[in-house]
PDB file of C-alpha atoms in Angstrom:
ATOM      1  CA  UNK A   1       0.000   0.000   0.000  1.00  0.00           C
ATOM      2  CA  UNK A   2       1.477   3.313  -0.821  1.00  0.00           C
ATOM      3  CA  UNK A   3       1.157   5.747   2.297  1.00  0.00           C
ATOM      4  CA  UNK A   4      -1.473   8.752   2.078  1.00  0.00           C
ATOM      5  CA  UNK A   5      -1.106  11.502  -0.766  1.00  0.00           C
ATOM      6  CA  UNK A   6      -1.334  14.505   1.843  1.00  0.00           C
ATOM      7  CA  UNK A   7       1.433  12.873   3.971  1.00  0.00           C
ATOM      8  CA  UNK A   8       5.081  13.590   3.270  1.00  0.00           C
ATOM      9  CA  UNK A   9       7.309  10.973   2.652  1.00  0.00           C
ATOM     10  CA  UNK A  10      10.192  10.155   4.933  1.00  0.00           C
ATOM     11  CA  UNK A  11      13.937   9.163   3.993  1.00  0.00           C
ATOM     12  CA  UNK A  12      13.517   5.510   4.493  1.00  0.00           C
ATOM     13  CA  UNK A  13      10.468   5.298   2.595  1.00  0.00           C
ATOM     14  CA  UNK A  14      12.006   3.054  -0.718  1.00  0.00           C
ATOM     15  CA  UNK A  15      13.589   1.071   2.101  1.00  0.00           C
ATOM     16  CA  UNK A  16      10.137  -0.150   3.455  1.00  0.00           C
ATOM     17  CA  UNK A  17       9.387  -3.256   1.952  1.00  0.00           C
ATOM     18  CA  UNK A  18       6.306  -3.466  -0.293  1.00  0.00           C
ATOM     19  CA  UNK A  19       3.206  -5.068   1.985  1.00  0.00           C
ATOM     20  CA  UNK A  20       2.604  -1.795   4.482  1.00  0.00           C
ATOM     21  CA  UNK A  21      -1.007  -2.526   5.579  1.00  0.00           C
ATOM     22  CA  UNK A  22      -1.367   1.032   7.341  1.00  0.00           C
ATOM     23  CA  UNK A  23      -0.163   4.430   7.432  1.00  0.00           C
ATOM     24  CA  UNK A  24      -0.278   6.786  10.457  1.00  0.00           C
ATOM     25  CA  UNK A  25       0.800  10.538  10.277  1.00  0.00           C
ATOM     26  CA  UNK A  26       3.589  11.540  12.509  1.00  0.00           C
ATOM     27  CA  UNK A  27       4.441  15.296  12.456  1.00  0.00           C
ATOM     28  CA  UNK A  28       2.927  15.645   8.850  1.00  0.00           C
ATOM     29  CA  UNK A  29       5.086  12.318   7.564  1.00  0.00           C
ATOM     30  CA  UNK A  30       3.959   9.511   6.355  1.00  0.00           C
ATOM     31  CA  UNK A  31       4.672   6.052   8.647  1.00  0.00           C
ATOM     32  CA  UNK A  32       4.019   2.787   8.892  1.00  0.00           C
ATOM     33  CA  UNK A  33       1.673   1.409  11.197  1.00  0.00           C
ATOM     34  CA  UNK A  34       1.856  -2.040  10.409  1.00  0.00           C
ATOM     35  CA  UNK A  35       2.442  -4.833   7.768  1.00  0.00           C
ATOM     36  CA  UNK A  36      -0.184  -6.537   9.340  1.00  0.00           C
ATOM     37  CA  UNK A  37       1.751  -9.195  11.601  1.00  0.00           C
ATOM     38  CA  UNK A  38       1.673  -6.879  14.684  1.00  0.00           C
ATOM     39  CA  UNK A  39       3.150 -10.430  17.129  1.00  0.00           C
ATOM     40  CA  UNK A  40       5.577 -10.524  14.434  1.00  0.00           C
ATOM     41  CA  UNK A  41       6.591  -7.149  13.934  1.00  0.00           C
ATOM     42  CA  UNK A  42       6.592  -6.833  18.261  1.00  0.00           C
ATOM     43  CA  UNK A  43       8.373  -9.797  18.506  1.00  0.00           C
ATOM     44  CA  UNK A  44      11.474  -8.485  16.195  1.00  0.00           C
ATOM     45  CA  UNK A  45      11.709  -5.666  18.421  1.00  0.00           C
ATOM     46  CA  UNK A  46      12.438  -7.461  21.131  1.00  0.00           C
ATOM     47  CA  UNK A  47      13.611 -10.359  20.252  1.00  0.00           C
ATOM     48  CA  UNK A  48      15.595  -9.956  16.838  1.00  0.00           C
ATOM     49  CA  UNK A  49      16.252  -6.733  14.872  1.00  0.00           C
ATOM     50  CA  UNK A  50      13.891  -3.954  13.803  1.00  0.00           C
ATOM     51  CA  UNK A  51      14.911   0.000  12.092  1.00  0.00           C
ATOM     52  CA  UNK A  52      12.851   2.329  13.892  1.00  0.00           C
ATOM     53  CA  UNK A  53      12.952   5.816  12.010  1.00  0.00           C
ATOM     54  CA  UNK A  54      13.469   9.001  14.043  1.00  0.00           C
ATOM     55  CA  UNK A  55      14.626  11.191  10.905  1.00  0.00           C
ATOM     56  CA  UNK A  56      10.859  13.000  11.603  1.00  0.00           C
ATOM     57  CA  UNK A  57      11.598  14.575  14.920  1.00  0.00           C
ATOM     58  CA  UNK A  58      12.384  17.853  15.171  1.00  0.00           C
ATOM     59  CA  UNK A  59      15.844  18.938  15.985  1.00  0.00           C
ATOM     60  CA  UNK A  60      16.592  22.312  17.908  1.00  0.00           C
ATOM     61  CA  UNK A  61      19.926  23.589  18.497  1.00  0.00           C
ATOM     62  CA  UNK A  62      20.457  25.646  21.423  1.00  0.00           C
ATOM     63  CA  UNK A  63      24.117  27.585  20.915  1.00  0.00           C
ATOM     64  CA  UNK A  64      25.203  30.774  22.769  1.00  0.00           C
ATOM     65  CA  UNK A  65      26.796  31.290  26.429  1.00  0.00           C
ATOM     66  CA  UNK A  66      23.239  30.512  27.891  1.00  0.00           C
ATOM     67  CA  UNK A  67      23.007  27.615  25.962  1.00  0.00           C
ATOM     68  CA  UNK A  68      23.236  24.864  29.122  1.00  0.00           C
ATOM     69  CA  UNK A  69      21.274  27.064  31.302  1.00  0.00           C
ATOM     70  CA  UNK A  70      18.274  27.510  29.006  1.00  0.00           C
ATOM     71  CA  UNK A  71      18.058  23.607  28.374  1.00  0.00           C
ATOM     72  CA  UNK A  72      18.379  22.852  32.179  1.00  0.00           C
ATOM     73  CA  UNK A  73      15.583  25.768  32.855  1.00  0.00           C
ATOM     74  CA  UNK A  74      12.900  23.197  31.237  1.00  0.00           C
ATOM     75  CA  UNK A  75      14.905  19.883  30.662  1.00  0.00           C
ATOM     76  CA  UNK A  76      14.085  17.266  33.775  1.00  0.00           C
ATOM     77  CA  UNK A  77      17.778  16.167  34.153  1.00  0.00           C
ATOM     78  CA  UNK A  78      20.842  18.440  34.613  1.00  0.00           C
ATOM     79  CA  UNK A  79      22.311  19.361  31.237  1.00  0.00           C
ATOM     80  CA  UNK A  80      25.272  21.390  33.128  1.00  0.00           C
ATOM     81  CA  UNK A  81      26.387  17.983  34.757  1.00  0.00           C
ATOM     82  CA  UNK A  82      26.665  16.102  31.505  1.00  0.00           C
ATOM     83  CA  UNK A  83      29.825  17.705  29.541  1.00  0.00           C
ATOM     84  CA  UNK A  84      30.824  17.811  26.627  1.00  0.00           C
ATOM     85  CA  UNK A  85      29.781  14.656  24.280  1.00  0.00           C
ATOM     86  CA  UNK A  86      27.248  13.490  26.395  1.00  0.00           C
ATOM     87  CA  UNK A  87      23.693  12.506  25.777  1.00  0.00           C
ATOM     88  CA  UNK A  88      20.505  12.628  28.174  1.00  0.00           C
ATOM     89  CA  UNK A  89      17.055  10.998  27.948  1.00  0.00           C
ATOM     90  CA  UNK A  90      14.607  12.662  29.572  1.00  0.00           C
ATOM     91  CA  UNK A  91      11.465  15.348  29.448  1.00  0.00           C
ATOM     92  CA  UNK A  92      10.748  18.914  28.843  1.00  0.00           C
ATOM     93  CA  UNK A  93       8.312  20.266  31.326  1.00  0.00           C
ATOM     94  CA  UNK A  94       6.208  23.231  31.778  1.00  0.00           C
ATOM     95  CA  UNK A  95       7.316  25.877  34.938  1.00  0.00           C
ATOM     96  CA  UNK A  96       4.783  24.052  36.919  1.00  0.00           C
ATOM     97  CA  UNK A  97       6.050  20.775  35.977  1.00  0.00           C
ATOM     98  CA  UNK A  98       3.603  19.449  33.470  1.00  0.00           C
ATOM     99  CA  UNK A  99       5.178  17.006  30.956  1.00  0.00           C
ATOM    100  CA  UNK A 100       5.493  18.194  27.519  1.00  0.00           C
ATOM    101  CA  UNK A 101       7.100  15.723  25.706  1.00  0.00           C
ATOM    102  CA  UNK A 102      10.373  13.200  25.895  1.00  0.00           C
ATOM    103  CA  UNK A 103      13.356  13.877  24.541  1.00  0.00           C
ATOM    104  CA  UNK A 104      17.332  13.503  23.887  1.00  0.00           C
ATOM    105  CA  UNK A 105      19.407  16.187  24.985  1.00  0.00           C
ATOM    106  CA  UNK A 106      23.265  16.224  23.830  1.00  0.00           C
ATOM    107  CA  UNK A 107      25.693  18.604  24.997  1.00  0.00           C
ATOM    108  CA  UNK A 108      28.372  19.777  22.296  1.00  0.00           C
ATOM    109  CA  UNK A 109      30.291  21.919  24.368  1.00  0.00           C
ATOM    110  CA  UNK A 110      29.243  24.373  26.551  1.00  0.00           C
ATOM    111  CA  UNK A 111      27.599  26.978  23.850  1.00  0.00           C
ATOM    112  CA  UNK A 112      25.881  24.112  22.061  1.00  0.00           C
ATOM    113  CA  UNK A 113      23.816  21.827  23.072  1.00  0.00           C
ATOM    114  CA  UNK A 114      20.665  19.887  20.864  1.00  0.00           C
ATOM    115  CA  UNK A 115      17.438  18.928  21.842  1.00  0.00           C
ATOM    116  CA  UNK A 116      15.085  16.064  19.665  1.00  0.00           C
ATOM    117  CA  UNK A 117      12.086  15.233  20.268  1.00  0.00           C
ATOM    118  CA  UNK A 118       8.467  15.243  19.117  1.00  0.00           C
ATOM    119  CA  UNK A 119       6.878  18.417  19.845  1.00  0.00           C
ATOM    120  CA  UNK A 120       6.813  21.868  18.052  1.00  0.00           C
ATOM    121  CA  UNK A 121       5.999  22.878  21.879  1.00  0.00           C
ATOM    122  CA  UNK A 122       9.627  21.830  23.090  1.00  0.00           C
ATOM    123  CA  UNK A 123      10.527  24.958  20.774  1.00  0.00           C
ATOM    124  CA  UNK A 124       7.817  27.522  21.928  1.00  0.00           C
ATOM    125  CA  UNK A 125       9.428  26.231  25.922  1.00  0.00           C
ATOM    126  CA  UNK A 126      13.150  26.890  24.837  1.00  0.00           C
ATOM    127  CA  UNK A 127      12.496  30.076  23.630  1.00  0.00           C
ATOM    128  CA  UNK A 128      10.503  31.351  26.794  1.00  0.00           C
ATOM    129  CA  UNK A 129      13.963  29.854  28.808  1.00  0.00           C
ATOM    130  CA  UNK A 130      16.342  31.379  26.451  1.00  0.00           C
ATOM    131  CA  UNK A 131      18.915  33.424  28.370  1.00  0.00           C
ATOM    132  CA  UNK A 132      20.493  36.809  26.766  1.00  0.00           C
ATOM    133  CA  UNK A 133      22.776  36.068  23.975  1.00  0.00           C
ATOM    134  CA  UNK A 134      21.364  32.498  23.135  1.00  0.00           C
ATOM    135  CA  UNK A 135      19.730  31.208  19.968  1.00  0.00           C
ATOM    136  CA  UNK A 136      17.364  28.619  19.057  1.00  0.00           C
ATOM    137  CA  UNK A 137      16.625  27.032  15.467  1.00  0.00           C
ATOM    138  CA  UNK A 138      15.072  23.963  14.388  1.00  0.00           C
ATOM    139  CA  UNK A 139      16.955  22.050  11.941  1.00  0.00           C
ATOM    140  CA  UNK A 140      15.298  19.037  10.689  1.00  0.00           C
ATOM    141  CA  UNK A 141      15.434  19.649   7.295  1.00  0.00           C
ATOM    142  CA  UNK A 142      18.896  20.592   7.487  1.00  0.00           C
ATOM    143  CA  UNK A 143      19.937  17.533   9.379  1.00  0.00           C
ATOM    144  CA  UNK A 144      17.999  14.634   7.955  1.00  0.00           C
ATOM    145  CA  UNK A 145      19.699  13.005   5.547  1.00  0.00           C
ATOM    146  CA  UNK A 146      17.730  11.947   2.071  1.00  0.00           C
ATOM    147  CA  UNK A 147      17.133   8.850   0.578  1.00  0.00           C
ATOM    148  CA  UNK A 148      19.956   9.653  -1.952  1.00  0.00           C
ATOM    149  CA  UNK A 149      22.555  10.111   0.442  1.00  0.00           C
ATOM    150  CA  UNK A 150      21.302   7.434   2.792  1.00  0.00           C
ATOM    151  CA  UNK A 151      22.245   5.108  -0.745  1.00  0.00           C
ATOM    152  CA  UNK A 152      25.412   6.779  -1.194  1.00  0.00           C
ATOM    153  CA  UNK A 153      27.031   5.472   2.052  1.00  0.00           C
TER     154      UNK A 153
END
């Protein structure tokens, strides 16, 4: 089944073999739901191997000398703690501690760190926390890498 017309498509669409039974719209991309053997398809997640695409979340670099303090100010873990090369797991909440979403936070150095996750409100939450002199962008579409490239490797 070809995935839905108003949907766009993702990088590792011609990688999904032919027999996708259902489509589901994640952040305006087109994903499969299933091929229709859902113990199957659970079972090679946990028990064999299984590509789970994340090229669809939304990627927002956080650079300036406020960088690590405007994660931390809405970040659950402590992003000043992690150094340099480091990655986190955790969630962006609101000021009175309301989950927003999940994400992965990694520090680059101290005037750069990234944020990915699901949620354009992750962006709206940085930007309230920015401190003077920082700057936030969202770079999916700069970082995902397309199908051509991804055969190129």
């Amino acid at each position: 089944m070809n995935p839905p017309d108003n949907l766009k498509p993702t990088p590792f669409l011609p990688f999904y073999r032919d027999g996708v039974l259902d489509w589901i719209d994640v952040l305006g991309f087109a994903m499969p739901a299933t091929w229709g053997d859902v113990p199957g398809e659970y079972g090679a997640i946990r028990n064999a191997v299984a590509a789970i695409e994340f090229s669809v979340l939304l990627k927002y670099e956080v650079t300036g000398p406020g960088a690590i303090a405007t994660v931390d100010a809405v970040f659950s873990r402590d992003v000043g703690r992690l150094g340099a090369g480091k990655i986190a797991y955790g969630v962006i909440v609101t000021d009175d501690g309301y989950m927003i979403d999940d994400c992965t936070v990694f520090v680059h150095g101290p005037e750069h760190v990234q944020v990915i996750g699901g949620s354009e409100h992750i962006g709206a939450s940085l930007h309230r926390a920015a401190r003077p002199g920082t700057v936030i962008a969202e770079r999916r579409d700069e970082q995902t890498i397309s199908h051509d490239e991804l055969l190129a490797e």
